Short mmCIF file of C-alpha atoms and ligand atoms in Angstrom, two decimals:
data_model
loop_
_atom_site.label_atom_id
_atom_site.label_comp_id
_atom_site.label_asym_id
_atom_site.label_seq_id
_atom_site.Cartn_x
_atom_site.Cartn_y
_atom_site.Cartn_z
CA MET N 59 6.88 18.63 2.36
CA LEU N 60 7.15 14.97 0.93
CA LEU N 61 5.41 14.41 -2.30
CA ILE N 62 4.53 10.52 -3.30
CA LYS N 63 4.60 10.16 -7.04
CA ASN N 64 3.55 7.45 -9.83
CA GLY N 65 1.49 5.30 -7.23
CA ARG N 66 -1.66 3.58 -7.14
CA ILE N 67 -4.07 4.85 -4.52
CA ALA N 68 -5.95 2.69 -3.10
CA ASP N 69 -8.75 4.50 -0.89
CA PRO N 70 -11.47 2.43 0.64
CA ALA N 71 -13.22 5.07 2.02
CA SER N 72 -13.83 6.84 -1.00
CA GLN N 73 -13.71 3.71 -3.29
CA THR N 74 -10.47 5.68 -4.90
CA ASP N 75 -8.15 2.83 -6.79
CA ALA N 76 -6.34 5.11 -9.45
CA ALA N 77 -3.03 6.82 -10.22
CA LEU N 78 -2.82 9.73 -8.30
CA ASP N 79 0.12 11.55 -6.36
CA VAL N 80 -0.50 12.58 -2.85
CA LEU N 81 1.50 15.81 -1.18
CA LEU N 82 2.26 15.70 2.47
CA ASP N 83 2.72 18.77 4.49
CA GLY N 84 4.02 18.44 7.69
CA GLU N 85 1.82 15.99 10.04
CA LYS N 86 -1.39 16.33 7.41
CA VAL N 87 -2.10 15.46 3.78
CA ALA N 88 -2.35 18.75 1.76
CA GLN N 89 -3.41 17.41 -1.76
CA ILE N 90 -4.31 14.31 -3.54
CA GLY N 91 -4.62 14.43 -7.39
CA PRO N 92 -2.96 13.59 -10.46
CA SER N 93 0.49 14.85 -11.67
CA LEU N 94 0.90 17.26 -8.52
CA GLU N 95 3.95 18.86 -8.30
CA ALA N 96 5.52 21.13 -5.53
CA ALA N 97 8.46 23.22 -5.72
CA GLY N 98 11.18 21.97 -2.88
CA SER N 99 9.37 19.04 -1.47
CA GLU N 100 11.59 15.65 -1.34
CA ILE N 101 10.08 13.30 -3.55
CA PHE N 102 9.00 9.53 -2.75
CA ASP N 103 8.90 7.25 -6.33
CA ALA N 104 6.49 4.92 -5.65
CA ALA N 105 5.85 3.40 -9.07
CA GLY N 106 4.61 0.12 -8.99
CA LEU N 107 3.64 0.49 -5.33
CA VAL N 108 0.04 0.52 -4.06
CA VAL N 109 -0.35 3.92 -1.84
CA ALA N 110 -3.04 3.12 1.30
CA PRO N 111 -4.25 4.98 4.17
CA GLY N 112 -2.17 3.88 7.32
CA PHE N 113 -2.65 0.31 8.38
CA ILE N 114 -3.79 -0.36 11.79
CA ASP N 115 -3.19 -3.09 14.03
CA LEU N 116 -5.95 -3.48 16.26
CA HIS N 117 -4.33 -6.22 18.39
CA CYS N 118 -0.78 -6.96 19.62
CA HIS N 119 1.08 -7.30 22.66
CA LEU N 120 4.41 -5.01 23.30
CA ARG N 121 5.47 -6.37 26.49
CA GLU N 122 6.53 -3.37 28.14
CA PRO N 123 6.29 -2.79 30.97
CA GLY N 124 7.58 -5.89 32.46
CA GLY N 125 8.27 -8.25 29.94
CA GLU N 126 11.15 -6.67 28.39
CA LEU N 127 13.01 -9.93 27.45
CA SER N 128 10.92 -10.80 25.05
CA GLU N 129 9.87 -7.14 23.67
CA THR N 130 9.89 -3.64 24.20
CA ILE N 131 8.03 -0.78 22.61
CA GLU N 132 11.17 0.27 20.64
CA THR N 133 11.43 -3.14 19.21
CA GLY N 134 8.02 -4.14 18.71
CA THR N 135 6.88 -0.57 17.04
CA ARG N 136 10.14 -1.25 14.79
CA ALA N 137 8.67 -4.38 13.93
CA ALA N 138 5.06 -3.08 13.26
CA ALA N 139 6.90 -0.18 10.81
CA ARG N 140 8.54 -2.98 8.87
CA GLY N 141 4.55 -4.78 8.57
CA GLY N 142 3.30 -1.49 7.11
CA PHE N 143 1.56 -0.91 10.38
CA THR N 144 1.50 2.96 11.23
CA ALA N 145 -0.80 2.61 14.54
CA VAL N 146 -1.27 -0.41 17.06
CA CYS N 147 -3.21 -1.21 19.58
CA PRO N 148 -1.20 -2.79 22.62
CA MET N 149 -3.28 -4.86 24.87
CA PRO N 150 -3.08 -4.35 28.77
CA ASN N 151 -1.65 -7.51 29.96
CA THR N 152 1.92 -6.22 30.72
CA ASN N 153 3.23 -5.85 34.18
CA PRO N 154 1.46 -3.59 35.81
CA VAL N 155 -1.63 -4.42 33.83
CA ASN N 156 -2.29 -1.24 32.16
CA ASP N 157 -5.53 -0.97 34.21
CA SER N 158 -4.77 2.83 35.56
CA ALA N 159 -4.24 6.11 33.72
CA SER N 160 -0.49 6.45 35.10
CA VAL N 161 0.14 3.05 33.61
CA THR N 162 -1.25 4.22 30.19
CA ARG N 163 0.99 7.71 30.44
CA GLY N 164 3.86 5.37 30.79
CA ILE N 165 3.11 3.48 27.66
CA LEU N 166 2.35 7.01 25.65
CA GLU N 167 5.76 9.09 26.84
CA ARG N 168 7.69 6.14 26.25
CA ALA N 169 6.37 5.40 22.68
CA ALA N 170 6.61 9.11 21.96
CA ALA N 171 10.42 8.54 22.97
CA VAL N 172 11.08 5.34 21.04
CA ALA N 173 8.49 4.31 18.66
CA PRO N 174 8.31 4.95 14.77
CA VAL N 175 4.70 4.56 14.59
CA ARG N 176 1.94 5.58 16.42
CA VAL N 177 0.81 3.79 19.92
CA TRP N 178 -2.64 3.66 20.48
CA PRO N 179 -3.20 1.52 24.37
CA ILE N 180 -6.02 -0.40 25.04
CA GLY N 181 -6.88 -0.23 28.55
CA ALA N 182 -7.86 -2.95 31.50
CA ALA N 183 -11.59 -3.52 31.90
CA SER N 184 -10.99 -4.69 35.16
CA ARG N 185 -8.27 -3.88 38.03
CA GLU N 186 -5.04 -6.30 37.03
CA SER N 187 -7.45 -7.77 34.68
CA LYS N 188 -8.70 -10.08 37.23
CA GLY N 189 -12.17 -9.55 36.44
CA GLU N 190 -13.50 -8.37 40.09
CA ALA N 191 -13.87 -4.93 39.88
CA LEU N 192 -13.75 -2.17 37.00
CA ALA N 193 -10.50 -0.72 36.48
CA GLU N 194 -10.10 3.65 35.67
CA ILE N 195 -11.68 3.38 32.57
CA GLY N 196 -12.79 6.88 32.57
CA ALA N 197 -9.43 8.55 33.77
CA MET N 198 -7.43 5.84 31.29
CA GLN N 199 -9.34 7.40 28.47
CA GLN N 200 -8.52 10.98 29.34
CA ALA N 201 -4.88 9.45 29.33
CA GLY N 202 -5.37 8.26 25.68
CA ILE N 203 -6.88 4.55 25.60
CA VAL N 204 -8.91 3.60 22.56
CA ALA N 205 -10.61 0.59 23.88
CA VAL N 206 -10.63 -1.38 26.80
CA SER N 207 -10.03 -5.76 27.13
CA ASP N 208 -8.95 -7.66 29.84
CA ASP N 209 -7.26 -9.74 26.77
CA GLY N 210 -5.05 -12.79 27.50
CA ARG N 211 -8.56 -13.77 29.09
CA PRO N 212 -12.27 -13.01 28.79
CA ILE N 213 -13.60 -10.36 30.54
CA ALA N 214 -14.75 -13.04 33.39
CA THR N 215 -18.58 -12.87 34.21
CA ALA N 216 -21.85 -11.87 32.34
CA LYS N 217 -22.19 -9.25 35.47
CA LEU N 218 -18.71 -7.87 35.50
CA LEU N 219 -19.25 -7.53 31.39
CA ARG N 220 -22.44 -5.72 31.66
CA GLN N 221 -21.14 -3.29 34.04
CA VAL N 222 -18.11 -2.33 31.73
CA MET N 223 -20.70 -2.17 28.83
CA GLU N 224 -23.07 -0.03 30.63
CA TYR N 225 -19.79 2.05 31.70
CA CYS N 226 -18.11 2.10 28.30
CA ARG N 227 -21.16 3.25 26.19
CA PRO N 228 -21.46 6.70 26.65
CA LEU N 229 -17.96 7.02 26.56
CA GLY N 230 -18.24 5.72 23.19
CA LEU N 231 -15.12 3.19 23.62
CA THR N 232 -15.44 -0.72 22.56
CA VAL N 233 -15.46 -3.19 24.12
CA ILE N 234 -12.83 -6.07 23.10
CA ASP N 235 -13.35 -9.52 24.57
CA HIS N 236 -11.23 -12.54 24.11
CA CYS N 237 -14.04 -14.88 23.97
CA GLU N 238 -13.24 -17.81 26.05
CA ASP N 239 -15.01 -20.26 28.30
CA VAL N 240 -12.54 -20.89 30.80
CA SER N 241 -14.13 -24.09 32.20
CA LEU N 242 -14.32 -25.57 28.61
CA ALA N 243 -10.52 -24.58 27.60
CA ALA N 244 -9.16 -25.50 30.78
CA GLY N 245 -5.67 -27.11 30.55
CA ALA N 246 -6.13 -27.27 26.71
CA VAL N 247 -3.01 -26.70 24.38
CA MET N 248 -4.77 -27.08 20.87
CA ARG N 249 -7.89 -27.61 19.57
CA GLU N 250 -9.50 -30.54 20.29
CA GLY N 251 -10.17 -32.98 17.13
CA PRO N 252 -8.33 -36.13 15.83
CA ARG N 253 -5.32 -34.14 15.30
CA SER N 254 -4.73 -33.39 19.11
CA VAL N 255 -5.50 -37.01 19.94
CA ARG N 256 -2.77 -38.20 17.69
CA LEU N 257 -0.50 -35.70 19.28
CA GLY N 258 -1.52 -36.72 22.31
CA LEU N 259 -2.58 -32.87 23.52
CA ARG N 260 -4.72 -31.73 25.25
CA GLY N 261 -7.29 -30.06 23.21
CA MET N 262 -10.52 -27.48 23.54
CA PRO N 263 -13.13 -27.58 21.42
CA ALA N 264 -14.41 -24.65 19.25
CA GLU N 265 -17.27 -24.06 21.34
CA ALA N 266 -15.18 -22.79 23.81
CA GLU N 267 -14.73 -19.53 21.91
CA THR N 268 -18.42 -19.50 20.47
CA VAL N 269 -20.16 -19.86 24.16
CA CYS N 270 -18.69 -16.75 25.27
CA VAL N 271 -19.49 -14.70 21.87
CA ILE N 272 -23.14 -15.86 22.41
CA ARG N 273 -22.85 -14.11 25.96
CA ASP N 274 -21.07 -11.39 25.14
CA ALA N 275 -23.07 -10.63 21.86
CA LEU N 276 -26.38 -10.70 23.84
CA LEU N 277 -25.14 -8.19 26.27
CA ALA N 278 -24.15 -5.94 23.59
CA GLY N 279 -27.63 -6.05 22.82
CA LEU N 280 -28.74 -5.56 26.55
CA THR N 281 -26.61 -2.68 27.15
CA GLY N 282 -26.44 -0.86 23.71
CA ALA N 283 -22.57 -0.87 23.46
CA ARG N 284 -20.06 -1.93 21.02
CA LEU N 285 -18.70 -5.24 21.53
CA HIS N 286 -15.52 -6.46 19.02
CA VAL N 287 -14.85 -10.47 18.97
CA ALA N 288 -10.72 -10.43 19.46
CA HIS N 289 -9.23 -13.28 17.30
CA LEU N 290 -12.27 -14.85 16.21
CA SER N 291 -11.11 -18.63 14.89
CA ALA N 292 -14.47 -20.80 14.54
CA LYS N 293 -17.28 -21.07 12.05
CA ALA N 294 -20.10 -21.08 14.30
CA SER N 295 -18.65 -17.52 16.11
CA LEU N 296 -18.97 -15.84 12.80
CA GLU N 297 -22.25 -17.19 12.43
CA PHE N 298 -23.26 -15.97 15.96
CA VAL N 299 -21.97 -12.52 14.84
CA ARG N 300 -23.61 -11.96 11.63
CA GLY N 301 -26.79 -12.94 13.94
CA ALA N 302 -26.29 -10.51 16.18
CA ARG N 303 -25.61 -7.71 13.32
CA GLN N 304 -28.89 -8.40 12.26
CA ARG N 305 -30.85 -8.08 15.36
CA GLY N 306 -29.14 -4.58 15.13
CA TYR N 307 -26.23 -5.21 17.76
CA ALA N 308 -23.34 -3.35 17.86
CA VAL N 309 -20.82 -6.08 17.22
CA THR N 310 -17.54 -6.53 15.21
CA CYS N 311 -15.17 -9.07 15.08
CA GLU N 312 -11.16 -9.51 13.62
CA VAL N 313 -9.18 -12.50 12.21
CA THR N 314 -5.44 -13.17 12.63
CA PRO N 315 -3.35 -14.31 9.55
CA HIS N 316 -2.52 -17.21 11.70
CA HIS N 317 -6.14 -18.61 11.55
CA PHE N 318 -6.90 -17.92 8.20
CA THR N 319 -3.57 -19.82 6.77
CA LEU N 320 -3.37 -22.56 9.07
CA THR N 321 -5.39 -25.22 10.75
CA ASP N 322 -4.75 -27.89 13.78
CA GLU N 323 -3.84 -30.21 10.72
CA ASP N 324 -0.53 -28.04 10.17
CA VAL N 325 0.42 -28.37 14.15
CA VAL N 326 3.38 -30.69 15.17
CA TYR N 327 5.19 -30.53 18.16
CA ASP N 328 6.75 -27.66 17.97
CA SER N 329 5.41 -24.52 20.48
CA ARG N 330 5.64 -22.00 17.51
CA TYR N 331 2.13 -23.86 16.82
CA LYS N 332 0.89 -22.80 20.13
CA MET N 333 -1.22 -19.86 20.62
CA ASN N 334 -4.85 -18.89 22.27
CA PRO N 335 -7.17 -19.48 20.29
CA PRO N 336 -5.44 -22.41 18.60
CA LEU N 337 -5.49 -23.24 15.21
CA ALA N 338 -8.85 -24.37 14.53
CA SER N 339 -9.99 -26.88 11.73
CA ARG N 340 -10.29 -26.86 7.99
CA GLU N 341 -13.73 -26.03 7.82
CA ASP N 342 -13.82 -23.11 10.04
CA ARG N 343 -10.47 -21.56 7.78
CA GLU N 344 -12.78 -21.89 5.06
CA ALA N 345 -15.70 -19.88 7.28
CA LEU N 346 -12.92 -17.45 8.13
CA LEU N 347 -11.60 -16.58 4.43
CA ALA N 348 -15.43 -16.77 3.47
CA GLY N 349 -16.15 -14.12 6.32
CA LEU N 350 -13.32 -12.10 5.20
CA ALA N 351 -14.55 -11.73 1.48
CA ASP N 352 -17.98 -11.21 2.20
CA GLY N 353 -17.98 -8.14 4.65
CA SER N 354 -18.61 -10.27 8.07
CA VAL N 355 -15.48 -9.71 9.24
CA ASP N 356 -14.11 -5.98 10.05
CA ALA N 357 -10.60 -6.42 10.66
CA ILE N 358 -7.45 -8.64 10.30
CA ALA N 359 -5.27 -8.15 13.38
CA THR N 360 -1.85 -9.95 14.30
CA ASP N 361 -2.26 -10.55 17.75
CA HIS N 362 1.09 -10.32 17.53
CA ALA N 363 2.67 -12.25 21.06
CA PRO N 364 6.33 -11.99 20.92
CA HIS N 365 7.93 -14.48 23.98
CA HIS N 366 11.76 -14.68 24.28
CA THR N 367 13.28 -18.22 23.12
CA SER N 368 14.10 -19.22 26.67
CA LEU N 369 10.44 -19.05 27.35
CA LYS N 370 9.22 -20.29 24.44
CA ASP N 371 11.55 -23.15 23.48
CA VAL N 372 10.20 -25.81 26.14
CA GLU N 373 7.61 -28.80 26.11
CA PHE N 374 4.63 -27.73 24.38
CA ASP N 375 2.43 -28.22 27.18
CA ARG N 376 4.32 -25.66 29.34
CA ALA N 377 5.39 -23.35 26.59
CA PRO N 378 3.25 -19.62 26.71
CA PHE N 379 0.60 -19.33 24.08
CA GLY N 380 1.32 -17.01 20.94
CA ILE N 381 3.25 -16.24 18.06
CA THR N 382 4.60 -13.02 16.64
CA GLY N 383 2.96 -11.32 13.75
CA PHE N 384 3.68 -7.97 12.60
CA GLU N 385 6.00 -8.95 9.52
CA THR N 386 4.27 -11.43 7.87
CA ALA N 387 0.57 -10.26 8.31
CA LEU N 388 0.22 -8.20 5.18
CA ALA N 389 2.13 -10.80 2.96
CA LEU N 390 -0.16 -13.64 4.30
CA ALA N 391 -3.29 -11.70 3.54
CA LEU N 392 -1.98 -11.61 -0.15
CA GLU N 393 -1.13 -14.95 -0.28
CA GLN N 394 -4.34 -16.40 1.05
CA LEU N 395 -6.88 -13.35 -0.23
CA PHE N 396 -5.63 -11.41 -2.75
CA HIS N 397 -3.25 -13.74 -5.02
CA THR N 398 -5.86 -16.35 -4.82
CA GLY N 399 -8.72 -13.67 -6.01
CA ARG N 400 -10.83 -14.36 -3.05
CA ILE N 401 -10.82 -10.44 -2.36
CA GLY N 402 -9.67 -7.13 -4.36
CA LEU N 403 -7.18 -4.84 -3.66
CA LEU N 404 -9.84 -2.16 -1.59
CA ARG N 405 -11.39 -5.11 0.53
CA LEU N 406 -7.71 -5.66 1.10
CA VAL N 407 -7.17 -2.36 2.23
CA GLU N 408 -9.87 -1.99 4.09
CA LEU N 409 -9.49 -5.20 6.21
CA PHE N 410 -6.20 -3.50 7.47
CA THR N 411 -7.51 0.55 7.86
CA THR N 412 -10.83 1.62 7.80
CA GLY N 413 -12.27 -1.51 8.95
CA PRO N 414 -9.93 -1.48 11.96
CA ALA N 415 -10.71 2.63 12.42
CA ARG N 416 -14.66 2.03 12.54
CA VAL N 417 -14.27 -0.94 15.23
CA LEU N 418 -12.50 1.96 17.61
CA GLY N 419 -14.83 4.71 16.18
CA CYS N 420 -12.97 6.83 14.22
CA GLU N 421 -11.96 6.96 9.87
CA ARG N 422 -9.71 6.44 8.22
CA ARG N 423 -8.84 7.95 4.62
CA ILE N 424 -6.45 10.07 2.14
CA ALA N 425 -7.82 13.17 1.82
CA ALA N 426 -6.52 16.78 2.49
CA GLY N 427 -6.20 17.56 6.46
CA GLU N 428 -6.03 14.27 7.42
CA PRO N 429 -3.20 12.80 9.38
CA ALA N 430 -0.37 12.25 7.04
CA ASP N 431 0.12 8.21 7.79
CA LEU N 432 0.67 6.05 4.61
CA THR N 433 1.26 2.41 3.87
CA LEU N 434 2.87 1.58 0.40
CA PHE N 435 3.29 -2.01 -0.64
CA SER N 436 4.00 -4.10 -3.41
CA LEU N 437 1.99 -6.84 -4.69
CA GLU N 438 4.52 -8.12 -6.64
CA HIS N 439 7.93 -7.89 -4.50
CA GLU N 440 9.31 -11.29 -3.91
CA TRP N 441 10.71 -12.06 -0.61
CA THR N 442 11.61 -14.28 2.12
CA PHE N 443 10.53 -13.83 5.36
CA HIS N 444 13.93 -14.80 8.12
CA ALA N 445 12.60 -14.55 11.66
CA GLU N 446 16.19 -14.15 12.84
CA GLN N 447 16.38 -10.90 10.73
CA SER N 448 13.20 -9.60 12.34
CA ALA N 449 13.20 -6.05 14.58
CA SER N 450 11.15 -8.01 17.05
CA LYS N 451 13.18 -9.29 20.03
CA SER N 452 11.21 -12.47 19.89
CA ARG N 453 11.58 -15.63 17.19
CA ASN N 454 8.08 -17.46 17.77
CA THR N 455 6.51 -17.68 14.59
CA PRO N 456 5.90 -20.97 12.36
CA PHE N 457 6.46 -18.94 9.29
CA ASP N 458 10.11 -18.35 9.47
CA GLY N 459 11.55 -19.19 5.96
CA ARG N 460 8.26 -18.68 4.39
CA SER N 461 8.45 -17.09 0.86
CA PHE N 462 5.86 -14.65 -0.17
CA ARG N 463 4.60 -12.35 -3.21
CA GLY N 464 4.26 -9.00 -1.50
CA ALA N 465 5.50 -7.01 0.50
CA PRO N 466 5.33 -3.69 2.89
CA MET N 467 7.49 -1.17 1.13
CA ALA N 468 7.28 2.14 3.33
CA THR N 469 5.62 3.15 6.33
CA ILE N 470 5.24 6.73 6.62
CA VAL N 471 3.92 8.22 10.04
CA ALA N 472 2.91 11.67 10.57
CA GLY N 473 4.37 12.63 7.11
CA ARG N 474 7.64 10.94 7.86
CA ILE N 475 9.15 7.95 6.33
CA ALA N 476 9.11 5.83 9.49
CA TRP N 477 10.54 2.60 7.67
CA ARG N 478 11.59 1.70 3.60
CA ARG N 479 12.58 -1.29 2.91
ZN1 ZN W 1028 -6.41 -13.20 23.48
ZN1 ZN W 1029 -3.82 -11.03 22.46
#
């Protein structure tokens, strides 16, 4: 048994923000209450720390199978544990693509052997994510996928998306889409605007995202399926998500730490600033911060996208899209949202826990009988992130060398300490 004493419990599900102890028995929470005692149990002194339900990352890339030069399930989940994540959802764009039960099982078997945190795979919506025929969605769900997506690209056509949604609705599976009109985005490497002109780089307009968000939201309305918009970056996209919800459609969205922290004005001729969707305008960033505060945004997701230095350290135009994100996500959220006073502690925790759980159609709370997954973090701990010391195999982050106030301090998964600072 593990007794977590003297912590500040922050549980959005019950709106609890109080000094309480938590007793874990095996893989479950046994008890929560003031001044607990349990003879013979191991004690974790959480004085000065927030004790939250285990963080869930809805969107990451672990690169295994096929991309082990950049990341493996082992290194990626070790980085996730250091970021406070107790569960991560890897996207299916591996090689082979996770479009069948056998690939799903392979990922889960590897995770069971090496991962310190839970791995909840996302299955492809279409075979090889090519946008032609449906993937084996039902068989993958039985094997353990928690949602479907063709991330890396949008679900190709409205017709296919409708089929995917009609298939997923009775299964209770959320359809996650990387919203991008590929004809508007073709050849672009950053957001279109004064900055792209000055750098001489091809830009894509915000509408490349929003056009697709509108298509997807309409089809969520038509089919009754749950749609989740991945890495939403544009103000207008968020307005259409709000509008779809007002119509009663089941539409949710996530925002990444890099999109609520940086803008296209930060882009320099350095491929660590190249990701998709690209960094957006100042006005977009303000809208994302407002949406994170007012409840329009459901989750913070990292879109952790490692690329080995040999692949990423090339000309901006040739470099792959994506940056790493597990180890800086919470610290950036504290920096941009909490320490600025934009949101309170329970809302911050909600964006990493109950919010993402709701997107997947499940719950997250600290209560007797629930899984013993907890994230312990400090609001004040001062530290500097050094990409060189990351547990990830990749170093592609624009936040290398950034100093932070607040950090993950321990990650507890199924009653065991998966990582401790
Ligand atoms: Zn994507
Ligand atoms: Zn992604």
